[in-house]
mmCIF file of N, CA and C in Angstrom:
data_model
loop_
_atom_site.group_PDB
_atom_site.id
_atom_site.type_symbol
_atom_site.label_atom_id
_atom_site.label_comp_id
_atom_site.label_asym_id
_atom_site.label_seq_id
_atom_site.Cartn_x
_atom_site.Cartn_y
_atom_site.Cartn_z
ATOM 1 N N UNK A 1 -7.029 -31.684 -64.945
ATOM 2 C CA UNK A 1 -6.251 -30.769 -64.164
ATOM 3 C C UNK A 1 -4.891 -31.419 -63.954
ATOM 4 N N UNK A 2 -3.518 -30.836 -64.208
ATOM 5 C CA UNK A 2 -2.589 -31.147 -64.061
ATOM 6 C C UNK A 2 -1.759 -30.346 -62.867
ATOM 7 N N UNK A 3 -0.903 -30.951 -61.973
ATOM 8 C CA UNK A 3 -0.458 -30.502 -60.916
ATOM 9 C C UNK A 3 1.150 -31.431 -61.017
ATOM 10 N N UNK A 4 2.032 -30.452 -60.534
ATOM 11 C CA UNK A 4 3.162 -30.880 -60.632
ATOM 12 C C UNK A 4 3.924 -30.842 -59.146
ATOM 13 N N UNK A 5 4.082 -31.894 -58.568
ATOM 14 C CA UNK A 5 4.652 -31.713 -57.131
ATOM 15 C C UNK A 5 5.883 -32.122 -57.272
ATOM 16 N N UNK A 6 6.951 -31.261 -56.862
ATOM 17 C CA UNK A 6 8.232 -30.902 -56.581
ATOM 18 C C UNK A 6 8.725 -32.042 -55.612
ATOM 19 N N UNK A 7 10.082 -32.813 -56.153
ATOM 20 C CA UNK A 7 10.692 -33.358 -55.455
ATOM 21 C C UNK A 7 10.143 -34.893 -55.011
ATOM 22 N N UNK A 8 9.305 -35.262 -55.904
ATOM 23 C CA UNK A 8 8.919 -37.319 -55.734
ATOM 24 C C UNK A 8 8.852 -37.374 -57.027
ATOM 25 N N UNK A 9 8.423 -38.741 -57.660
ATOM 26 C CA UNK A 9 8.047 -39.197 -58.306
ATOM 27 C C UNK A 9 6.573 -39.385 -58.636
ATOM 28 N N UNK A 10 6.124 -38.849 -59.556
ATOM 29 C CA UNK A 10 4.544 -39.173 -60.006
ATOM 30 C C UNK A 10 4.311 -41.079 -60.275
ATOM 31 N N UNK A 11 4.578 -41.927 -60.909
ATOM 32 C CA UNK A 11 4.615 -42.774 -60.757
ATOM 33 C C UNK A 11 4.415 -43.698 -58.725
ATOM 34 N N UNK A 12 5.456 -42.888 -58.145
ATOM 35 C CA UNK A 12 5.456 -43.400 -56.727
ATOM 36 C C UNK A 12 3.986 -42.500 -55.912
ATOM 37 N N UNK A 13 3.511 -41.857 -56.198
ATOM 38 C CA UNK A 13 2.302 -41.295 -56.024
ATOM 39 C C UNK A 13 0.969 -41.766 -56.592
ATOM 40 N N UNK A 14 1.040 -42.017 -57.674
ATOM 41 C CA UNK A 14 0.298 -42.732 -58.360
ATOM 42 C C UNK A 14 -0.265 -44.146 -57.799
ATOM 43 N N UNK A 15 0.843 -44.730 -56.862
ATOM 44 C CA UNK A 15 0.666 -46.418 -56.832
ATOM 45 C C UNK A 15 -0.150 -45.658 -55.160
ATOM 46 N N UNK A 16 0.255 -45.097 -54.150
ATOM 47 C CA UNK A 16 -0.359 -44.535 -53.135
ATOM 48 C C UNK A 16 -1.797 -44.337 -53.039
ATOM 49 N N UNK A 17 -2.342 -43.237 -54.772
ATOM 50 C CA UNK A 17 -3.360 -42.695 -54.579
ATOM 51 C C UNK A 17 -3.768 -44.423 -55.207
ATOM 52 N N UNK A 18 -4.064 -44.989 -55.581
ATOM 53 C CA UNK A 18 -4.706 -46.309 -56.254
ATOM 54 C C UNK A 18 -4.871 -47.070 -55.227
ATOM 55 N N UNK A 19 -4.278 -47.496 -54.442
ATOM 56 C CA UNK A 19 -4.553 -48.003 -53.105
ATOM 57 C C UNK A 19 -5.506 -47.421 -52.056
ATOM 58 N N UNK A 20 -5.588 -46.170 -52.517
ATOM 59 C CA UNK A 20 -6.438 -45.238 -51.809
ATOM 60 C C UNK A 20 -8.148 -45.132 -52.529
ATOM 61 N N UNK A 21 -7.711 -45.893 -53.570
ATOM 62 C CA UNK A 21 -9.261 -46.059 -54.586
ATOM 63 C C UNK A 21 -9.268 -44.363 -55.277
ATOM 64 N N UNK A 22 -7.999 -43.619 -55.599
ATOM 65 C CA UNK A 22 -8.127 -42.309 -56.423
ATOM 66 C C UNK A 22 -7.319 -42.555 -57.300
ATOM 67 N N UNK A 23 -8.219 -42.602 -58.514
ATOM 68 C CA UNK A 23 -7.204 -42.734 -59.660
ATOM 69 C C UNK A 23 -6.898 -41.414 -60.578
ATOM 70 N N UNK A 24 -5.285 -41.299 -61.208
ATOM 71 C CA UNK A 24 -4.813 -40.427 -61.682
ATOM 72 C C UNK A 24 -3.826 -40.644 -62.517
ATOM 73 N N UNK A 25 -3.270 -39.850 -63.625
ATOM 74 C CA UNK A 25 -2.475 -40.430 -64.545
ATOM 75 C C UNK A 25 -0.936 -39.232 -64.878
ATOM 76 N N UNK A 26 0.299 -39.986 -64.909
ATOM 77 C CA UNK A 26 1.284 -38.979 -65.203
ATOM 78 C C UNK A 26 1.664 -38.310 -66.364
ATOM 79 N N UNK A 27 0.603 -38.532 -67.440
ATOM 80 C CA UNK A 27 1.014 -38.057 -68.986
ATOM 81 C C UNK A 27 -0.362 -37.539 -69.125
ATOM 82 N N UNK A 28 -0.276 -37.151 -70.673
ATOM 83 C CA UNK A 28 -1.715 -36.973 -71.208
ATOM 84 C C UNK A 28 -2.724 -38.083 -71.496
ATOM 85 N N UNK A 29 -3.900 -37.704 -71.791
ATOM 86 C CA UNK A 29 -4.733 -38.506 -71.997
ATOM 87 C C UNK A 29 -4.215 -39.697 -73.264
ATOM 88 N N UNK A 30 -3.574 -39.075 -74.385
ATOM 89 C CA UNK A 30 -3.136 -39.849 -75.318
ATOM 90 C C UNK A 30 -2.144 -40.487 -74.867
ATOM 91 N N UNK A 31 -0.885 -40.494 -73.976
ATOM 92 C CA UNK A 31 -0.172 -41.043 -73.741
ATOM 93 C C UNK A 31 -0.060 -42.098 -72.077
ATOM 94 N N UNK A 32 -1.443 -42.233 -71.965
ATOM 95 C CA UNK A 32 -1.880 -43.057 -70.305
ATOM 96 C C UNK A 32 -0.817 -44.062 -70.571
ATOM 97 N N UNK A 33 -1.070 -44.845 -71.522
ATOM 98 C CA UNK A 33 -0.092 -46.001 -71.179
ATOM 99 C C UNK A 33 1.686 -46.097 -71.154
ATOM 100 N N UNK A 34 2.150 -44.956 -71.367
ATOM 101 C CA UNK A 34 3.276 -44.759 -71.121
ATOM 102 C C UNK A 34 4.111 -44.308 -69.840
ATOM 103 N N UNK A 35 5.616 -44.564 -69.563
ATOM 104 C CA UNK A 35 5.930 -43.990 -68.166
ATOM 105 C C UNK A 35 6.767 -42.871 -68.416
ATOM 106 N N UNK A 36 6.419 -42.125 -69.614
ATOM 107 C CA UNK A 36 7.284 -41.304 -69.889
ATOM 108 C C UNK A 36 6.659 -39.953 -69.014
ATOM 109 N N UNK A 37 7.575 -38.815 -68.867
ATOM 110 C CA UNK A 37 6.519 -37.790 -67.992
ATOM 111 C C UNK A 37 5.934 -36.893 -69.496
ATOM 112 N N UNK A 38 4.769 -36.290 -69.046
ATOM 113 C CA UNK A 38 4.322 -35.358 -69.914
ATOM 114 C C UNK A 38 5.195 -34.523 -70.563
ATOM 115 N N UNK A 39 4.689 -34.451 -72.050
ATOM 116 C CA UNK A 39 5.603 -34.001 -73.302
ATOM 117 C C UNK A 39 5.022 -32.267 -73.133
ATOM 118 N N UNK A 40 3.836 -32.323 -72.335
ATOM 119 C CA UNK A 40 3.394 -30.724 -72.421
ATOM 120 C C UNK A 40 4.056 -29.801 -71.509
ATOM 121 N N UNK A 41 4.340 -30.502 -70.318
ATOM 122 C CA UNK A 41 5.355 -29.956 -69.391
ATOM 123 C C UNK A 41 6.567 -29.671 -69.846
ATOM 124 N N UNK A 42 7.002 -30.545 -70.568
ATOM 125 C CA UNK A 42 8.495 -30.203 -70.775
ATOM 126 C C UNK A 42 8.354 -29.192 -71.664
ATOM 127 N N UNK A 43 7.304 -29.196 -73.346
ATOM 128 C CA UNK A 43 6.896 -28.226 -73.940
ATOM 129 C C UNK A 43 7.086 -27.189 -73.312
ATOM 130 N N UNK A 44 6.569 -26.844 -72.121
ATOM 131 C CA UNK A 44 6.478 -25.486 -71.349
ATOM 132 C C UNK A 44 8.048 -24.681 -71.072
ATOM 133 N N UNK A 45 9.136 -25.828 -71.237
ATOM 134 C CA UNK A 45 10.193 -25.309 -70.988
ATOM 135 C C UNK A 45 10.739 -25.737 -69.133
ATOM 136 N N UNK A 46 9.638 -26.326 -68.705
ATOM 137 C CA UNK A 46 10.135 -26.877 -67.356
ATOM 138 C C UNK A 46 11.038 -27.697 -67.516
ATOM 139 N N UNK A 47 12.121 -28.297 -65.885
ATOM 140 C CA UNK A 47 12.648 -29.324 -65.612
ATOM 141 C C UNK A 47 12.267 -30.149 -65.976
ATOM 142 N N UNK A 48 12.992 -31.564 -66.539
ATOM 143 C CA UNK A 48 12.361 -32.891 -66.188
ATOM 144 C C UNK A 48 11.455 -33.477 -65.015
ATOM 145 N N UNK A 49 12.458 -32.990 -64.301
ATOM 146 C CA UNK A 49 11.831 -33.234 -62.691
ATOM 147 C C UNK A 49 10.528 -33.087 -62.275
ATOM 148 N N UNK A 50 10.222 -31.775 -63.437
ATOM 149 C CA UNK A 50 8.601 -30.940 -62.636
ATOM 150 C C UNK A 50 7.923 -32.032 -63.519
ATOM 151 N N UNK A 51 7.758 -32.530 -64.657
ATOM 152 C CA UNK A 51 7.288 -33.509 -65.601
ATOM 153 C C UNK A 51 7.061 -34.617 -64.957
ATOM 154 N N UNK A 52 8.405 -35.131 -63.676
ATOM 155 C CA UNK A 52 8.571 -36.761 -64.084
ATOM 156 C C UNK A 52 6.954 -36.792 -62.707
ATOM 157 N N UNK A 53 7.239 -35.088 -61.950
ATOM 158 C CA UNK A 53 6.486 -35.099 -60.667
ATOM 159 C C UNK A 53 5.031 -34.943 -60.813
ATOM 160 N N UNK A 54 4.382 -34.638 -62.012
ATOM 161 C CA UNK A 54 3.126 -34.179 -62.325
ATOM 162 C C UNK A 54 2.186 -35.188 -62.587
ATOM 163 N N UNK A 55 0.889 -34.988 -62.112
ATOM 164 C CA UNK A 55 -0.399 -35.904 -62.390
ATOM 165 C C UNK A 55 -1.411 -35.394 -62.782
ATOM 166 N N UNK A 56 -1.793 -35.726 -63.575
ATOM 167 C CA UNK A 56 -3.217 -35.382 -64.141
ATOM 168 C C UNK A 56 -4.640 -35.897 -63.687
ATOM 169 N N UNK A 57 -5.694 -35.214 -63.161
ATOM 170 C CA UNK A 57 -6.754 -35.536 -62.214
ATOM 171 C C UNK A 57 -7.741 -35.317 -63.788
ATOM 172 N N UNK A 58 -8.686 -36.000 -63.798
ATOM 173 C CA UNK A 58 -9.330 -35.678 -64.722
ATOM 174 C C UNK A 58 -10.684 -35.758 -63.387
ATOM 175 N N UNK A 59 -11.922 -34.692 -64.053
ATOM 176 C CA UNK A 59 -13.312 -34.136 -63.401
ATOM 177 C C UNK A 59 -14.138 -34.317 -64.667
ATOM 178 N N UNK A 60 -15.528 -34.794 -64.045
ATOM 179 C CA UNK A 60 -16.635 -35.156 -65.159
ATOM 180 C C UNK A 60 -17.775 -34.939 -64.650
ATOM 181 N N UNK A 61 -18.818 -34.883 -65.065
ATOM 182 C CA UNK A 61 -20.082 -35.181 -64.753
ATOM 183 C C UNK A 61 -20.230 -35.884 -63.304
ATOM 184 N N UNK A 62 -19.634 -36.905 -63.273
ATOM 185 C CA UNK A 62 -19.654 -37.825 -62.164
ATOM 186 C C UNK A 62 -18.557 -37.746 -60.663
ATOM 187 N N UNK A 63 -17.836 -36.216 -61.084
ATOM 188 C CA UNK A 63 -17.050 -36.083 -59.960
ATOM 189 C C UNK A 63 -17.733 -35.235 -59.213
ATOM 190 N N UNK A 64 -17.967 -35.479 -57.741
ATOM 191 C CA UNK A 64 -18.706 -35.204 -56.677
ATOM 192 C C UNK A 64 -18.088 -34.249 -55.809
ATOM 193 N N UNK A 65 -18.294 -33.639 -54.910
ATOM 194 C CA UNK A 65 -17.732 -32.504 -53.725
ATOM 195 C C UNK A 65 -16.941 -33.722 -52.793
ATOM 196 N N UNK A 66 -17.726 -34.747 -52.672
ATOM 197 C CA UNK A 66 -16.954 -35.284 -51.719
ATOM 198 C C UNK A 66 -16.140 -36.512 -52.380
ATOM 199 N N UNK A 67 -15.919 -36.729 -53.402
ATOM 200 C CA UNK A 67 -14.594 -37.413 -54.342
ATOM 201 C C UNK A 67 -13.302 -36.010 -54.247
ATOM 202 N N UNK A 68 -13.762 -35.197 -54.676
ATOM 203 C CA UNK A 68 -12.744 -33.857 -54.503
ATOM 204 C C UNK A 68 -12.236 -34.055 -52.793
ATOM 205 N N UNK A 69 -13.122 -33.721 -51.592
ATOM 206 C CA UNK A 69 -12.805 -33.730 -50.260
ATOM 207 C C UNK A 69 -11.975 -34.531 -50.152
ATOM 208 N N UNK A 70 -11.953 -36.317 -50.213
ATOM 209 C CA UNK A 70 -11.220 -37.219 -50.306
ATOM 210 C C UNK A 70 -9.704 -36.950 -50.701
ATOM 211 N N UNK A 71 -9.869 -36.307 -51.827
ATOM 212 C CA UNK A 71 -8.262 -36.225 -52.506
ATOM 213 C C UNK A 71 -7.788 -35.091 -51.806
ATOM 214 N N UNK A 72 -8.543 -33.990 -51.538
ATOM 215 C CA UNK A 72 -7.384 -33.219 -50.664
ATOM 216 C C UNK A 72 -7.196 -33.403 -49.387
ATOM 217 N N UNK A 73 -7.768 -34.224 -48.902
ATOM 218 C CA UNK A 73 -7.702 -35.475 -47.269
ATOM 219 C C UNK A 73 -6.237 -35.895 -47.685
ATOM 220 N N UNK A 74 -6.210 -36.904 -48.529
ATOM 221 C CA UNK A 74 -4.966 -38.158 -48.878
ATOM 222 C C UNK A 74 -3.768 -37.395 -49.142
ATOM 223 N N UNK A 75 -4.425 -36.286 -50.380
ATOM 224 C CA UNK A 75 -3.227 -35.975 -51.038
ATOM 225 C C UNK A 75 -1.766 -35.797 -50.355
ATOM 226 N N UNK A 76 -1.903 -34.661 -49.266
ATOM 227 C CA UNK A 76 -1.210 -33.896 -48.756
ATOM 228 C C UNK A 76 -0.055 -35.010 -47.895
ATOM 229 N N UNK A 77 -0.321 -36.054 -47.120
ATOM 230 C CA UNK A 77 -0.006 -36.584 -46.121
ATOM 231 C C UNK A 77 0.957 -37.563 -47.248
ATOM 232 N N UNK A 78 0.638 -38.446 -48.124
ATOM 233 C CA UNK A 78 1.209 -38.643 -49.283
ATOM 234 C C UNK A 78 2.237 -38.122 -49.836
ATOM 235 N N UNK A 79 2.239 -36.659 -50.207
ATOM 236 C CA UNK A 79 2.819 -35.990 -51.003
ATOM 237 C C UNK A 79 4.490 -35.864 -49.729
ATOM 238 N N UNK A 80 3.579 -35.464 -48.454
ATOM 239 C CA UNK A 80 4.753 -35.624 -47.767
ATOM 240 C C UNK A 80 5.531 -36.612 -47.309
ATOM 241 N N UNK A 81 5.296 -37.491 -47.429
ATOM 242 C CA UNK A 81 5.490 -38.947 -47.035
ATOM 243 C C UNK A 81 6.536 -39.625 -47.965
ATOM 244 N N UNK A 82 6.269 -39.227 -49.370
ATOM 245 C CA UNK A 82 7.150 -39.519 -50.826
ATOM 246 C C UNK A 82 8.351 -38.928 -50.480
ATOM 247 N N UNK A 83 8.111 -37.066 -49.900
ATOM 248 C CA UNK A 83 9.298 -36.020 -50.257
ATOM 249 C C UNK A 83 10.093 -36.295 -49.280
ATOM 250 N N UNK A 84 9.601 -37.190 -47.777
ATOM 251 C CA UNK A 84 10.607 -37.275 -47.114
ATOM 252 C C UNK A 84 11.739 -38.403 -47.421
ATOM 253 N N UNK A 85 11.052 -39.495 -48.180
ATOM 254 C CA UNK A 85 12.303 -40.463 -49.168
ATOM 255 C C UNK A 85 12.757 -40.437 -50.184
ATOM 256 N N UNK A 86 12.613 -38.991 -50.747
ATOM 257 C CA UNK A 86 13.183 -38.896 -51.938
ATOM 258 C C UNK A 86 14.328 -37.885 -52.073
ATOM 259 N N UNK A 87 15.916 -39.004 -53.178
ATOM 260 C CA UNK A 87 16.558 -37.963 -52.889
ATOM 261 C C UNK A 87 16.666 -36.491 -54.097
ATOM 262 N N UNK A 88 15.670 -36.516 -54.627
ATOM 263 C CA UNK A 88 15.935 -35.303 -55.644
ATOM 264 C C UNK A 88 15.329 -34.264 -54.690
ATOM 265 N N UNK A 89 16.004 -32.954 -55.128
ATOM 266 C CA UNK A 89 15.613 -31.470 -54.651
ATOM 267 C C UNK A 89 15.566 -30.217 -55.752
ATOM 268 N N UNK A 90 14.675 -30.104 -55.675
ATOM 269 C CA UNK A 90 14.644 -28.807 -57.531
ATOM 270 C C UNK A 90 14.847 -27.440 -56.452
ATOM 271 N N UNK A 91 15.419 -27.023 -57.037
ATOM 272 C CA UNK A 91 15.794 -25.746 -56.944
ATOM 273 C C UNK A 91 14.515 -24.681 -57.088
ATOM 274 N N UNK A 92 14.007 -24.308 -55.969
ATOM 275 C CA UNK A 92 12.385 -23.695 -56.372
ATOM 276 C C UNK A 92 12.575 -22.449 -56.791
ATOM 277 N N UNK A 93 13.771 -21.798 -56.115
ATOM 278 C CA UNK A 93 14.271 -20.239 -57.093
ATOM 279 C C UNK A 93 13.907 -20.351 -58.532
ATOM 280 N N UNK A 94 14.266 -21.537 -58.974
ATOM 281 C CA UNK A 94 13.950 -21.655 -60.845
ATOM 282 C C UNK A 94 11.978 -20.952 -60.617
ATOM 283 N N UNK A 95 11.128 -21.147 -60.001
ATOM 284 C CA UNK A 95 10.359 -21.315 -59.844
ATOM 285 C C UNK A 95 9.532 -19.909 -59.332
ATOM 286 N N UNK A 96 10.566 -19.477 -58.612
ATOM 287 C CA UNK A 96 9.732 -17.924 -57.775
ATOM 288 C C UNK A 96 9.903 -16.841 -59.167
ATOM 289 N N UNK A 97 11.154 -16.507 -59.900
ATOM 290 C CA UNK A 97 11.248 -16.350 -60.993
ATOM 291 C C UNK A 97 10.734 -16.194 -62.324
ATOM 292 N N UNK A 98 10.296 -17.512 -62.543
ATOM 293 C CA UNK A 98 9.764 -17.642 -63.528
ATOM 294 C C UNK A 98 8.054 -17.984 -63.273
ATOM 295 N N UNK A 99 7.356 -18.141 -62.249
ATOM 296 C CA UNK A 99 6.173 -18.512 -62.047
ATOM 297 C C UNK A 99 5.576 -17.955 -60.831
ATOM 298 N N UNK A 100 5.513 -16.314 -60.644
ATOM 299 C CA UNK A 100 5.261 -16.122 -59.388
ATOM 300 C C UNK A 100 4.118 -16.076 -58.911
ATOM 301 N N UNK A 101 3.276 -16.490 -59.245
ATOM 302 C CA UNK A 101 1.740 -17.166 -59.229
ATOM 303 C C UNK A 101 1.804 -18.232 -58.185
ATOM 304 N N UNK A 102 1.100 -18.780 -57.743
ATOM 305 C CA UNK A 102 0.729 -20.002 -56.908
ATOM 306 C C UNK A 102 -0.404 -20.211 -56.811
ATOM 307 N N UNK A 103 -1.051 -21.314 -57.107
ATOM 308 C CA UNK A 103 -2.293 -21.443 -56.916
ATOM 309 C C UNK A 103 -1.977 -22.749 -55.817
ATOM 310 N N UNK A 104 -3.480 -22.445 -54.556
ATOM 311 C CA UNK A 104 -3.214 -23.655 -53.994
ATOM 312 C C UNK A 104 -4.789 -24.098 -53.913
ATOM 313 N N UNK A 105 -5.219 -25.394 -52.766
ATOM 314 C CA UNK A 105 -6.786 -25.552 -52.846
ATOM 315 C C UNK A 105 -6.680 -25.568 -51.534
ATOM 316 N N UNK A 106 -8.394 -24.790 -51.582
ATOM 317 C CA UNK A 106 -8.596 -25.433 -49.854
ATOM 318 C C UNK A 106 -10.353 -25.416 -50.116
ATOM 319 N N UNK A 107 -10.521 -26.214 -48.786
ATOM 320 C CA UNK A 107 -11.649 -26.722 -48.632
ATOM 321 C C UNK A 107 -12.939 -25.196 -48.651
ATOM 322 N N UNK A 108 -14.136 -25.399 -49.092
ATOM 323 C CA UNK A 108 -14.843 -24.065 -49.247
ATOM 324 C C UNK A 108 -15.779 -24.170 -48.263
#
């Protein structure tokens, strides 16, 4: 599952959730070891920005209800925590426009 959060750095999120014991990656599976942002995002015709901001959660056999609970515990408080020191701002109009969908999660 890939998710792209507006306005931090995936990399600076990344080092957060790992400390937190949740691991996640900013490219594709073929490209883990790189710090480049995903080539599929940009494919899509998005910003850099939405690319450099995106992480990939991978789910298996072995991902549980309450490994999921956990990450949407951390995520959020994180996510805000990044956006308040960061100085990039994307323009989300690009966004209402072209993607007027939203998907969000909540607990069931």
């Amino acid at each position: 599952m890939n998710i792209s959060f507006l306005d931090l750095e995936g990399e600076a999120l990344l080092l957060y959730l790992d400390a937190k014991g949740i691991y996640a990656s900013t490219g594709s599976a073929c490209t883990s070891a790189s710090l480049d942002p995903s080539h599929v995002i940009l494919a899509l015709g998005l910003p850099y920005e939405v690319a450099h901001g995106s992480l990939r959660f991978s789910l298996g056999r072995a991902t549980t209800v309450v490994d999921i609970d956990m990450v949407l515990e951390v995520l959020p408080p994180l996510v805000q925590k990044l956006r308040s020191m960061s100085p990039v701002r994307v323009d989300k109009k690009y966004f209402e426009d072209d993607f007027p969908c939203q998907i969000t999660a909540r607990k069931v």
